[in-house]
PDB file of N, CA and C in Angstrom:
ATOM      1  N   GLU A 655      -2.999   0.974   7.149  1.00  0.00           N
ATOM      2  CA  GLU A 655      -4.019   2.221   7.068  1.00  0.00           C
ATOM      3  C   GLU A 655      -3.680   2.581   5.535  1.00  0.00           C
ATOM      4  N   LYS A 656      -2.670   2.528   5.655  1.00  0.00           N
ATOM      5  CA  LYS A 656      -1.990   3.436   4.165  1.00  0.00           C
ATOM      6  C   LYS A 656      -2.014   2.409   3.289  1.00  0.00           C
ATOM      7  N   THR A 657      -1.992   1.331   3.071  1.00  0.00           N
ATOM      8  CA  THR A 657      -2.161   0.417   1.965  1.00  0.00           C
ATOM      9  C   THR A 657      -3.182   0.223   1.147  1.00  0.00           C
ATOM     10  N   GLY A 658      -4.631  -0.009   2.137  1.00  0.00           N
ATOM     11  CA  GLY A 658      -5.695  -0.193   1.959  1.00  0.00           C
ATOM     12  C   GLY A 658      -6.143  -1.592   1.668  1.00  0.00           C
ATOM     13  N   TRP A 659      -5.088  -2.546   2.376  1.00  0.00           N
ATOM     14  CA  TRP A 659      -5.137  -3.898   2.011  1.00  0.00           C
ATOM     15  C   TRP A 659      -6.371  -4.356   3.230  1.00  0.00           C
ATOM     16  N   LYS A 660      -7.159  -5.545   2.884  1.00  0.00           N
ATOM     17  CA  LYS A 660      -8.037  -6.111   3.859  1.00  0.00           C
ATOM     18  C   LYS A 660      -7.426  -6.872   4.740  1.00  0.00           C
ATOM     19  N   TRP A 661      -7.534  -6.655   6.123  1.00  0.00           N
ATOM     20  CA  TRP A 661      -6.861  -7.347   6.983  1.00  0.00           C
ATOM     21  C   TRP A 661      -7.635  -8.640   6.802  1.00  0.00           C
ATOM     22  N   LEU A 662      -7.199 -10.223   6.250  1.00  0.00           N
ATOM     23  CA  LEU A 662      -8.091 -11.271   6.437  1.00  0.00           C
ATOM     24  C   LEU A 662      -8.147 -11.763   7.915  1.00  0.00           C
ATOM     25  N   ASN A 663      -6.881 -11.726   9.119  1.00  0.00           N
ATOM     26  CA  ASN A 663      -7.185 -12.337   9.987  1.00  0.00           C
ATOM     27  C   ASN A 663      -7.093 -11.264  11.133  1.00  0.00           C
ATOM     28  N   PRO A 664      -8.099 -10.357  11.439  1.00  0.00           N
ATOM     29  CA  PRO A 664      -8.304  -9.489  12.544  1.00  0.00           C
ATOM     30  C   PRO A 664      -8.387  -9.514  13.430  1.00  0.00           C
ATOM     31  N   GLU A 665      -8.291 -10.521  14.308  1.00  0.00           N
ATOM     32  CA  GLU A 665      -8.022 -11.479  15.272  1.00  0.00           C
ATOM     33  C   GLU A 665      -6.991 -11.500  16.231  1.00  0.00           C
ATOM     34  N   LEU A 666      -5.487 -11.320  15.458  1.00  0.00           N
ATOM     35  CA  LEU A 666      -4.950 -10.714  15.905  1.00  0.00           C
ATOM     36  C   LEU A 666      -4.887  -9.567  16.614  1.00  0.00           C
ATOM     37  N   GLN A 667      -3.563  -9.530  17.432  1.00  0.00           N
ATOM     38  CA  GLN A 667      -3.811  -8.002  18.348  1.00  0.00           C
ATOM     39  C   GLN A 667      -3.505  -6.606  18.002  1.00  0.00           C
ATOM     40  N   GLU A 668      -2.253  -6.716  17.436  1.00  0.00           N
ATOM     41  CA  GLU A 668      -1.550  -5.759  16.285  1.00  0.00           C
ATOM     42  C   GLU A 668      -0.579  -6.528  15.225  1.00  0.00           C
ATOM     43  N   PRO A 669      -0.720  -5.429  14.382  1.00  0.00           N
ATOM     44  CA  PRO A 669       0.368  -5.787  13.100  1.00  0.00           C
ATOM     45  C   PRO A 669       1.759  -5.761  13.570  1.00  0.00           C
ATOM     46  N   ARG A 670       2.614  -6.283  12.865  1.00  0.00           N
ATOM     47  CA  ARG A 670       3.511  -6.299  13.131  1.00  0.00           C
ATOM     48  C   ARG A 670       4.297  -5.312  12.336  1.00  0.00           C
ATOM     49  N   GLU A 671       5.651  -4.624  12.904  1.00  0.00           N
ATOM     50  CA  GLU A 671       6.932  -3.074  11.803  1.00  0.00           C
ATOM     51  C   GLU A 671       6.967  -4.353  11.011  1.00  0.00           C
ATOM     52  N   VAL A 672       6.858  -3.488   9.652  1.00  0.00           N
ATOM     53  CA  VAL A 672       7.679  -4.229   8.366  1.00  0.00           C
ATOM     54  C   VAL A 672       8.812  -3.365   8.441  1.00  0.00           C
ATOM     55  N   THR A 673      10.061  -3.813   7.631  1.00  0.00           N
ATOM     56  CA  THR A 673      11.295  -3.764   7.470  1.00  0.00           C
ATOM     57  C   THR A 673      11.694  -3.636   6.048  1.00  0.00           C
ATOM     58  N   ASP A 674      11.269  -4.710   5.344  1.00  0.00           N
ATOM     59  CA  ASP A 674      11.981  -4.879   4.036  1.00  0.00           C
ATOM     60  C   ASP A 674      10.834  -5.772   3.339  1.00  0.00           C
ATOM     61  N   GLY A 675      10.943  -5.628   2.147  1.00  0.00           N
ATOM     62  CA  GLY A 675      10.160  -6.250   1.535  1.00  0.00           C
ATOM     63  C   GLY A 675      10.658  -7.914   0.762  1.00  0.00           C
ATOM     64  N   CYS A 676       9.734  -8.987   0.401  1.00  0.00           N
ATOM     65  CA  CYS A 676      10.328  -9.949  -0.251  1.00  0.00           C
ATOM     66  C   CYS A 676       9.244 -10.416  -0.983  1.00  0.00           C
ATOM     67  N   CYS A 677       8.756 -10.553  -2.698  1.00  0.00           N
ATOM     68  CA  CYS A 677       8.212 -10.976  -3.162  1.00  0.00           C
ATOM     69  C   CYS A 677       8.289 -12.225  -3.815  1.00  0.00           C
ATOM     70  N   CYS A 678       7.394 -13.079  -3.871  1.00  0.00           N
ATOM     71  CA  CYS A 678       7.988 -14.666  -4.618  1.00  0.00           C
ATOM     72  C   CYS A 678       7.028 -15.418  -4.152  1.00  0.00           C
ATOM     73  N   ASP A 679       7.085 -16.312  -4.785  1.00  0.00           N
ATOM     74  CA  ASP A 679       5.348 -17.605  -4.856  1.00  0.00           C
ATOM     75  C   ASP A 679       6.250 -18.673  -4.915  1.00  0.00           C
ATOM     76  N   LEU A 680       7.422 -18.416  -4.941  1.00  0.00           N
ATOM     77  CA  LEU A 680       8.488 -20.379  -4.719  1.00  0.00           C
ATOM     78  C   LEU A 680       8.545 -20.647  -2.835  1.00  0.00           C
ATOM     79  N   LEU A 681       8.196 -21.208  -2.298  1.00  0.00           N
ATOM     80  CA  LEU A 681       8.250 -21.423  -1.249  1.00  0.00           C
ATOM     81  C   LEU A 681       9.910 -21.748  -0.531  1.00  0.00           C
ATOM     82  N   SER A 682      10.470 -22.556  -1.747  1.00  0.00           N
ATOM     83  CA  SER A 682      11.882 -22.766  -1.071  1.00  0.00           C
ATOM     84  C   SER A 682      12.599 -21.501  -1.218  1.00  0.00           C
ATOM     85  N   TRP A 683      12.641 -20.878  -2.158  1.00  0.00           N
ATOM     86  CA  TRP A 683      13.400 -19.510  -2.283  1.00  0.00           C
ATOM     87  C   TRP A 683      13.120 -18.536  -1.437  1.00  0.00           C
ATOM     88  N   VAL A 684      11.881 -18.745  -0.852  1.00  0.00           N
ATOM     89  CA  VAL A 684      11.516 -17.746   0.213  1.00  0.00           C
ATOM     90  C   VAL A 684      12.156 -17.977   1.670  1.00  0.00           C
ATOM     91  N   MET A 685      11.751 -19.011   1.766  1.00  0.00           N
ATOM     92  CA  MET A 685      12.965 -19.706   2.909  1.00  0.00           C
ATOM     93  C   MET A 685      13.699 -19.549   3.407  1.00  0.00           C
ATOM     94  N   ALA A 686      14.611 -19.157   1.896  1.00  0.00           N
ATOM     95  CA  ALA A 686      16.047 -19.323   1.783  1.00  0.00           C
ATOM     96  C   ALA A 686      16.467 -17.770   1.775  1.00  0.00           C
ATOM     97  N   ARG A 687      15.527 -16.781   1.098  1.00  0.00           N
ATOM     98  CA  ARG A 687      15.975 -15.217   1.479  1.00  0.00           C
ATOM     99  C   ARG A 687      15.216 -14.844   2.154  1.00  0.00           C
ATOM    100  N   ALA A 688      14.278 -14.847   2.376  1.00  0.00           N
ATOM    101  CA  ALA A 688      13.158 -13.943   3.207  1.00  0.00           C
ATOM    102  C   ALA A 688      13.825 -13.763   5.076  1.00  0.00           C
ATOM    103  N   GLN A 689      13.423 -12.268   5.299  1.00  0.00           N
ATOM    104  CA  GLN A 689      13.913 -12.547   6.583  1.00  0.00           C
ATOM    105  C   GLN A 689      13.043 -11.808   7.387  1.00  0.00           C
ATOM    106  N   SER A 690      13.378 -11.807   9.056  1.00  0.00           N
ATOM    107  CA  SER A 690      12.094 -11.063   9.824  1.00  0.00           C
ATOM    108  C   SER A 690      12.379  -9.592   9.698  1.00  0.00           C
ATOM    109  N   GLY A 691      11.046  -9.540   9.597  1.00  0.00           N
ATOM    110  CA  GLY A 691      10.296  -8.364   9.307  1.00  0.00           C
ATOM    111  C   GLY A 691       9.982  -7.564   7.910  1.00  0.00           C
ATOM    112  N   ASN A 692      10.319  -8.315   7.255  1.00  0.00           N
ATOM    113  CA  ASN A 692       9.692  -8.744   5.489  1.00  0.00           C
ATOM    114  C   ASN A 692       8.706  -8.692   5.314  1.00  0.00           C
ATOM    115  N   VAL A 693       7.592  -8.187   4.751  1.00  0.00           N
ATOM    116  CA  VAL A 693       6.276  -8.542   4.204  1.00  0.00           C
ATOM    117  C   VAL A 693       6.705  -9.481   2.879  1.00  0.00           C
ATOM    118  N   TRP A 694       5.924 -10.169   3.012  1.00  0.00           N
ATOM    119  CA  TRP A 694       5.555 -11.271   2.271  1.00  0.00           C
ATOM    120  C   TRP A 694       4.576 -11.064   1.497  1.00  0.00           C
ATOM    121  N   ILE A 695       5.115 -10.892  -0.137  1.00  0.00           N
ATOM    122  CA  ILE A 695       4.471 -11.097  -1.262  1.00  0.00           C
ATOM    123  C   ILE A 695       4.130 -12.340  -1.840  1.00  0.00           C
ATOM    124  N   THR A 696       2.829 -12.352  -1.809  1.00  0.00           N
ATOM    125  CA  THR A 696       2.694 -14.031  -2.771  1.00  0.00           C
ATOM    126  C   THR A 696       1.128 -13.944  -2.926  1.00  0.00           C
ATOM    127  N   VAL A 697       0.984 -15.102  -3.958  1.00  0.00           N
ATOM    128  CA  VAL A 697      -0.281 -15.319  -4.323  1.00  0.00           C
ATOM    129  C   VAL A 697      -0.935 -16.741  -3.288  1.00  0.00           C
ATOM    130  N   MET A 698       0.600 -17.212  -2.822  1.00  0.00           N
ATOM    131  CA  MET A 698       0.123 -18.677  -1.566  1.00  0.00           C
ATOM    132  C   MET A 698      -0.575 -18.257  -1.007  1.00  0.00           C
ATOM    133  N   GLY A 699      -1.456 -18.543  -0.328  1.00  0.00           N
ATOM    134  CA  GLY A 699      -2.366 -18.279   0.445  1.00  0.00           C
ATOM    135  C   GLY A 699      -2.823 -19.967   1.527  1.00  0.00           C
ATOM    136  N   ASN A 700      -2.167 -20.809   0.847  1.00  0.00           N
ATOM    137  CA  ASN A 700      -2.352 -22.216   1.692  1.00  0.00           C
ATOM    138  C   ASN A 700      -1.678 -21.958   2.994  1.00  0.00           C
ATOM    139  N   VAL A 701      -1.282 -23.378   3.959  1.00  0.00           N
ATOM    140  CA  VAL A 701      -0.654 -23.939   5.289  1.00  0.00           C
ATOM    141  C   VAL A 701       0.387 -23.657   5.087  1.00  0.00           C
ATOM    142  N   ASN A 702       1.458 -24.130   3.670  1.00  0.00           N
ATOM    143  CA  ASN A 702       2.419 -24.386   3.566  1.00  0.00           C
ATOM    144  C   ASN A 702       3.301 -23.058   3.763  1.00  0.00           C
ATOM    145  N   ALA A 703       2.433 -22.048   3.191  1.00  0.00           N
ATOM    146  CA  ALA A 703       2.693 -20.883   2.718  1.00  0.00           C
ATOM    147  C   ALA A 703       2.964 -20.134   4.828  1.00  0.00           C
ATOM    148  N   ILE A 704       1.791 -20.569   5.667  1.00  0.00           N
ATOM    149  CA  ILE A 704       2.380 -19.878   7.136  1.00  0.00           C
ATOM    150  C   ILE A 704       3.327 -20.485   7.289  1.00  0.00           C
ATOM    151  N   ALA A 705       3.682 -21.942   7.431  1.00  0.00           N
ATOM    152  CA  ALA A 705       4.786 -22.609   7.432  1.00  0.00           C
ATOM    153  C   ALA A 705       5.555 -22.151   7.401  1.00  0.00           C
ATOM    154  N   VAL A 706       6.744 -22.083   6.252  1.00  0.00           N
ATOM    155  CA  VAL A 706       7.581 -20.520   5.923  1.00  0.00           C
ATOM    156  C   VAL A 706       7.025 -19.179   6.343  1.00  0.00           C
ATOM    157  N   ALA A 707       6.285 -19.060   6.654  1.00  0.00           N
ATOM    158  CA  ALA A 707       6.185 -17.594   7.184  1.00  0.00           C
ATOM    159  C   ALA A 707       6.875 -17.531   9.083  1.00  0.00           C
ATOM    160  N   THR A 708       6.392 -18.288   9.032  1.00  0.00           N
ATOM    161  CA  THR A 708       6.617 -18.512  10.388  1.00  0.00           C
ATOM    162  C   THR A 708       8.717 -19.175  10.693  1.00  0.00           C
ATOM    163  N   LEU A 709       8.765 -19.508   9.471  1.00  0.00           N
ATOM    164  CA  LEU A 709      10.390 -20.251   9.667  1.00  0.00           C
ATOM    165  C   LEU A 709      10.944 -18.685   9.418  1.00  0.00           C
ATOM    166  N   THR A 710      10.451 -18.015   8.364  1.00  0.00           N
ATOM    167  CA  THR A 710      11.261 -17.170   8.550  1.00  0.00           C
ATOM    168  C   THR A 710      11.076 -15.597   9.201  1.00  0.00           C
ATOM    169  N   ASP A 711      10.036 -15.599  10.063  1.00  0.00           N
ATOM    170  CA  ASP A 711       9.726 -14.620  10.758  1.00  0.00           C
ATOM    171  C   ASP A 711       9.510 -13.410  10.417  1.00  0.00           C
ATOM    172  N   VAL A 712       8.786 -13.552   9.300  1.00  0.00           N
ATOM    173  CA  VAL A 712       8.451 -12.249   8.145  1.00  0.00           C
ATOM    174  C   VAL A 712       7.579 -11.952   8.914  1.00  0.00           C
ATOM    175  N   SER A 713       7.126 -10.439   8.504  1.00  0.00           N
ATOM    176  CA  SER A 713       6.377  -9.956   9.705  1.00  0.00           C
ATOM    177  C   SER A 713       4.468  -9.751   9.275  1.00  0.00           C
ATOM    178  N   CYS A 714       4.586 -10.356   8.319  1.00  0.00           N
ATOM    179  CA  CYS A 714       3.231 -10.331   7.586  1.00  0.00           C
ATOM    180  C   CYS A 714       2.641 -10.902   5.785  1.00  0.00           C
ATOM    181  N   ILE A 715       2.115 -11.287   5.612  1.00  0.00           N
ATOM    182  CA  ILE A 715       2.129 -11.911   4.239  1.00  0.00           C
ATOM    183  C   ILE A 715       1.145 -11.320   3.275  1.00  0.00           C
ATOM    184  N   VAL A 716       1.003 -10.693   2.281  1.00  0.00           N
ATOM    185  CA  VAL A 716      -0.027 -10.064   1.452  1.00  0.00           C
ATOM    186  C   VAL A 716       0.095 -10.834   0.569  1.00  0.00           C
ATOM    187  N   LEU A 717      -1.425 -11.305   0.148  1.00  0.00           N
ATOM    188  CA  LEU A 717      -1.458 -12.120  -0.988  1.00  0.00           C
ATOM    189  C   LEU A 717      -2.491 -11.269  -1.899  1.00  0.00           C
ATOM    190  N   THR A 718      -2.220 -11.575  -2.995  1.00  0.00           N
ATOM    191  CA  THR A 718      -1.674 -10.191  -3.892  1.00  0.00           C
ATOM    192  C   THR A 718      -3.048 -10.973  -5.356  1.00  0.00           C
ATOM    193  N   GLU A 719      -3.556 -10.050  -5.881  1.00  0.00           N
ATOM    194  CA  GLU A 719      -4.769 -10.632  -7.190  1.00  0.00           C
ATOM    195  C   GLU A 719      -5.672 -11.011  -6.354  1.00  0.00           C
ATOM    196  N   ASN A 720      -6.041 -10.941  -5.148  1.00  0.00           N
ATOM    197  CA  ASN A 720      -7.098 -11.034  -4.550  1.00  0.00           C
ATOM    198  C   ASN A 720      -7.332 -12.829  -4.350  1.00  0.00           C
ATOM    199  N   ALA A 721      -5.897 -13.159  -4.201  1.00  0.00           N
ATOM    200  CA  ALA A 721      -5.990 -14.936  -4.135  1.00  0.00           C
ATOM    201  C   ALA A 721      -6.543 -14.736  -2.793  1.00  0.00           C
ATOM    202  N   ALA A 722      -6.894 -16.198  -2.574  1.00  0.00           N
ATOM    203  CA  ALA A 722      -8.000 -16.602  -0.965  1.00  0.00           C
ATOM    204  C   ALA A 722      -6.899 -17.468  -0.169  1.00  0.00           C
ATOM    205  N   LEU A 723      -6.926 -16.952   1.020  1.00  0.00           N
ATOM    206  CA  LEU A 723      -6.436 -17.581   2.220  1.00  0.00           C
ATOM    207  C   LEU A 723      -7.116 -19.068   2.743  1.00  0.00           C
ATOM    208  N   ASP A 724      -7.378 -20.262   2.660  1.00  0.00           N
ATOM    209  CA  ASP A 724      -7.450 -21.233   3.195  1.00  0.00           C
ATOM    210  C   ASP A 724      -8.179 -21.353   4.440  1.00  0.00           C
ATOM    211  N   ALA A 725      -9.080 -21.737   4.459  1.00  0.00           N
ATOM    212  CA  ALA A 725      -9.422 -22.326   5.973  1.00  0.00           C
ATOM    213  C   ALA A 725      -7.994 -22.384   6.948  1.00  0.00           C
ATOM    214  N   ASP A 726      -7.570 -23.520   6.586  1.00  0.00           N
ATOM    215  CA  ASP A 726      -6.676 -24.380   7.795  1.00  0.00           C
ATOM    216  C   ASP A 726      -5.170 -23.111   7.611  1.00  0.00           C
ATOM    217  N   ALA A 727      -4.995 -22.744   6.400  1.00  0.00           N
ATOM    218  CA  ALA A 727      -4.317 -21.842   6.763  1.00  0.00           C
ATOM    219  C   ALA A 727      -4.654 -20.662   7.323  1.00  0.00           C
ATOM    220  N   ALA A 728      -5.612 -20.266   7.263  1.00  0.00           N
ATOM    221  CA  ALA A 728      -6.208 -19.135   8.575  1.00  0.00           C
ATOM    222  C   ALA A 728      -6.134 -19.404   9.534  1.00  0.00           C
ATOM    223  N   SER A 729      -6.550 -20.788  10.165  1.00  0.00           N
ATOM    224  CA  SER A 729      -6.320 -20.997  11.458  1.00  0.00           C
ATOM    225  C   SER A 729      -4.619 -21.522  12.014  1.00  0.00           C
ATOM    226  N   LYS A 730      -3.979 -21.316  11.137  1.00  0.00           N
ATOM    227  CA  LYS A 730      -2.745 -22.146  11.552  1.00  0.00           C
ATOM    228  C   LYS A 730      -2.098 -20.162  11.165  1.00  0.00           C
ATOM    229  N   ALA A 731      -2.382 -19.582  10.914  1.00  0.00           N
ATOM    230  CA  ALA A 731      -1.886 -18.442  10.894  1.00  0.00           C
ATOM    231  C   ALA A 731      -2.212 -17.504  12.308  1.00  0.00           C
ATOM    232  N   GLU A 732      -3.577 -17.823  12.578  1.00  0.00           N
ATOM    233  CA  GLU A 732      -3.961 -16.846  13.860  1.00  0.00           C
ATOM    234  C   GLU A 732      -3.505 -17.941  14.617  1.00  0.00           C
ATOM    235  N   MET A 733      -2.897 -19.280  14.696  1.00  0.00           N
ATOM    236  CA  MET A 733      -1.961 -20.208  15.971  1.00  0.00           C
ATOM    237  C   MET A 733      -0.713 -19.422  16.092  1.00  0.00           C
ATOM    238  N   GLN A 734       0.003 -19.170  14.792  1.00  0.00           N
ATOM    239  CA  GLN A 734       0.937 -19.195  14.943  1.00  0.00           C
ATOM    240  C   GLN A 734       1.312 -17.241  14.830  1.00  0.00           C
ATOM    241  N   GLY A 735       0.319 -16.563  15.171  1.00  0.00           N
ATOM    242  CA  GLY A 735       0.942 -15.008  14.973  1.00  0.00           C
ATOM    243  C   GLY A 735       1.416 -14.288  13.758  1.00  0.00           C
ATOM    244  N   ILE A 736       0.312 -14.828  12.972  1.00  0.00           N
ATOM    245  CA  ILE A 736       0.987 -14.416  11.564  1.00  0.00           C
ATOM    246  C   ILE A 736       0.126 -13.126  11.009  1.00  0.00           C
ATOM    247  N   PRO A 737       0.426 -12.250  10.476  1.00  0.00           N
ATOM    248  CA  PRO A 737      -0.753 -11.764  10.209  1.00  0.00           C
ATOM    249  C   PRO A 737      -1.168 -11.527   8.357  1.00  0.00           C
ATOM    250  N   VAL A 738      -2.150 -11.513   7.695  1.00  0.00           N
ATOM    251  CA  VAL A 738      -2.022 -12.287   6.719  1.00  0.00           C
ATOM    252  C   VAL A 738      -3.179 -10.593   5.778  1.00  0.00           C
ATOM    253  N   TYR A 739      -3.195 -10.369   5.048  1.00  0.00           N
ATOM    254  CA  TYR A 739      -3.692  -9.559   4.267  1.00  0.00           C
ATOM    255  C   TYR A 739      -3.999  -9.928   2.342  1.00  0.00           C
ATOM    256  N   GLY A 740      -4.811  -9.624   2.107  1.00  0.00           N
ATOM    257  CA  GLY A 740      -5.199  -9.534   0.769  1.00  0.00           C
ATOM    258  C   GLY A 740      -5.504  -8.292   0.111  1.00  0.00           C
ATOM    259  N   CYS A 741      -5.188  -7.681  -0.865  1.00  0.00           N
ATOM    260  CA  CYS A 741      -5.825  -7.135  -1.898  1.00  0.00           C
ATOM    261  C   CYS A 741      -5.946  -7.409  -3.518  1.00  0.00           C
ATOM    262  N   GLY A 742      -6.630  -6.844  -4.299  1.00  0.00           N
ATOM    263  CA  GLY A 742      -6.606  -6.715  -5.774  1.00  0.00           C
ATOM    264  C   GLY A 742      -5.275  -6.535  -6.180  1.00  0.00           C
ATOM    265  N   ALA A 743      -4.432  -5.692  -6.340  1.00  0.00           N
ATOM    266  CA  ALA A 743      -3.368  -5.606  -6.716  1.00  0.00           C
ATOM    267  C   ALA A 743      -2.181  -6.975  -7.179  1.00  0.00           C
ATOM    268  N   ASN A 744      -1.741  -6.499  -8.225  1.00  0.00           N
ATOM    269  CA  ASN A 744      -0.462  -7.776  -8.672  1.00  0.00           C
ATOM    270  C   ASN A 744       0.719  -7.813  -8.186  1.00  0.00           C
ATOM    271  N   SER A 745       1.679  -8.753  -7.569  1.00  0.00           N
ATOM    272  CA  SER A 745       2.951  -8.442  -6.792  1.00  0.00           C
ATOM    273  C   SER A 745       3.510  -7.106  -7.259  1.00  0.00           C
ATOM    274  N   TYR A 746       4.012  -6.993  -8.615  1.00  0.00           N
ATOM    275  CA  TYR A 746       4.660  -6.040  -8.438  1.00  0.00           C
ATOM    276  C   TYR A 746       4.066  -4.638  -7.876  1.00  0.00           C
ATOM    277  N   GLN A 747       2.516  -4.683  -8.199  1.00  0.00           N
ATOM    278  CA  GLN A 747       2.202  -3.149  -7.847  1.00  0.00           C
ATOM    279  C   GLN A 747       1.987  -3.050  -6.805  1.00  0.00           C
ATOM    280  N   THR A 748       2.505  -4.159  -6.103  1.00  0.00           N
ATOM    281  CA  THR A 748       2.104  -4.200  -4.410  1.00  0.00           C
ATOM    282  C   THR A 748       3.276  -4.042  -3.635  1.00  0.00           C
ATOM    283  N   ALA A 749       4.392  -4.871  -4.540  1.00  0.00           N
ATOM    284  CA  ALA A 749       5.924  -4.537  -4.112  1.00  0.00           C
ATOM    285  C   ALA A 749       6.335  -2.874  -3.637  1.00  0.00           C
ATOM    286  N   VAL A 750       5.936  -2.265  -5.431  1.00  0.00           N
ATOM    287  CA  VAL A 750       6.255  -0.676  -5.589  1.00  0.00           C
ATOM    288  C   VAL A 750       5.616   0.178  -4.338  1.00  0.00           C
ATOM    289  N   GLN A 751       4.315  -0.487  -3.803  1.00  0.00           N
ATOM    290  CA  GLN A 751       3.758   0.434  -2.799  1.00  0.00           C
ATOM    291  C   GLN A 751       4.617  -0.070  -1.665  1.00  0.00           C
ATOM    292  N   VAL A 752       4.279  -1.264  -1.354  1.00  0.00           N
ATOM    293  CA  VAL A 752       5.638  -1.443  -0.144  1.00  0.00           C
ATOM    294  C   VAL A 752       6.746  -0.761  -0.467  1.00  0.00           C
ATOM    295  N   TYR A 753       7.428  -0.544  -1.488  1.00  0.00           N
ATOM    296  CA  TYR A 753       8.904   0.350  -1.489  1.00  0.00           C
ATOM    297  C   TYR A 753       8.326   1.722  -1.369  1.00  0.00           C
ATOM    298  N   LYS A 754       7.719   2.031  -1.823  1.00  0.00           N
ATOM    299  CA  LYS A 754       7.491   3.532  -1.840  1.00  0.00           C
ATOM    300  C   LYS A 754       7.187   4.146  -0.078  1.00  0.00           C
ATOM    301  N   LEU A 755       6.329   3.310   0.397  1.00  0.00           N
ATOM    302  CA  LEU A 755       6.323   3.613   2.486  1.00  0.00           C
ATOM    303  C   LEU A 755       7.091   3.482   3.286  1.00  0.00           C
ATOM    304  N   LEU A 756       8.279   2.524   2.370  1.00  0.00           N
ATOM    305  CA  LEU A 756       9.205   2.060   3.745  1.00  0.00           C
ATOM    306  C   LEU A 756      10.461   3.135   3.176  1.00  0.00           C
ATOM    307  N   GLN A 757      10.323   4.665   1.956  1.00  0.00           N
ATOM    308  CA  GLN A 757      11.476   5.053   1.911  1.00  0.00           C
ATOM    309  C   GLN A 757      11.003   6.261   2.409  1.00  0.00           C
TER     310      GLN A 757
END
């Protein structure tokens, strides 16, 4: 609520707690570094991003710059219980917003 992000798959029951963040568009980098509880900030709205989010147990994905969540990814995110949000801000601005909220 504090972020103003649009929840792209609100059919999920509850958002998950966020403890930190990861800001990256390179899937292999995220797989190696993202941790459980992270909000993952990216423009990657495809099924591969959902797979990485599941492997790393991130709390949610935030698609920046109004990046689209494709239909296959939306379906996979619902199956895996991964909340996905969208916003118009760029990744830097979104990361700063997350940082401030976590302080």
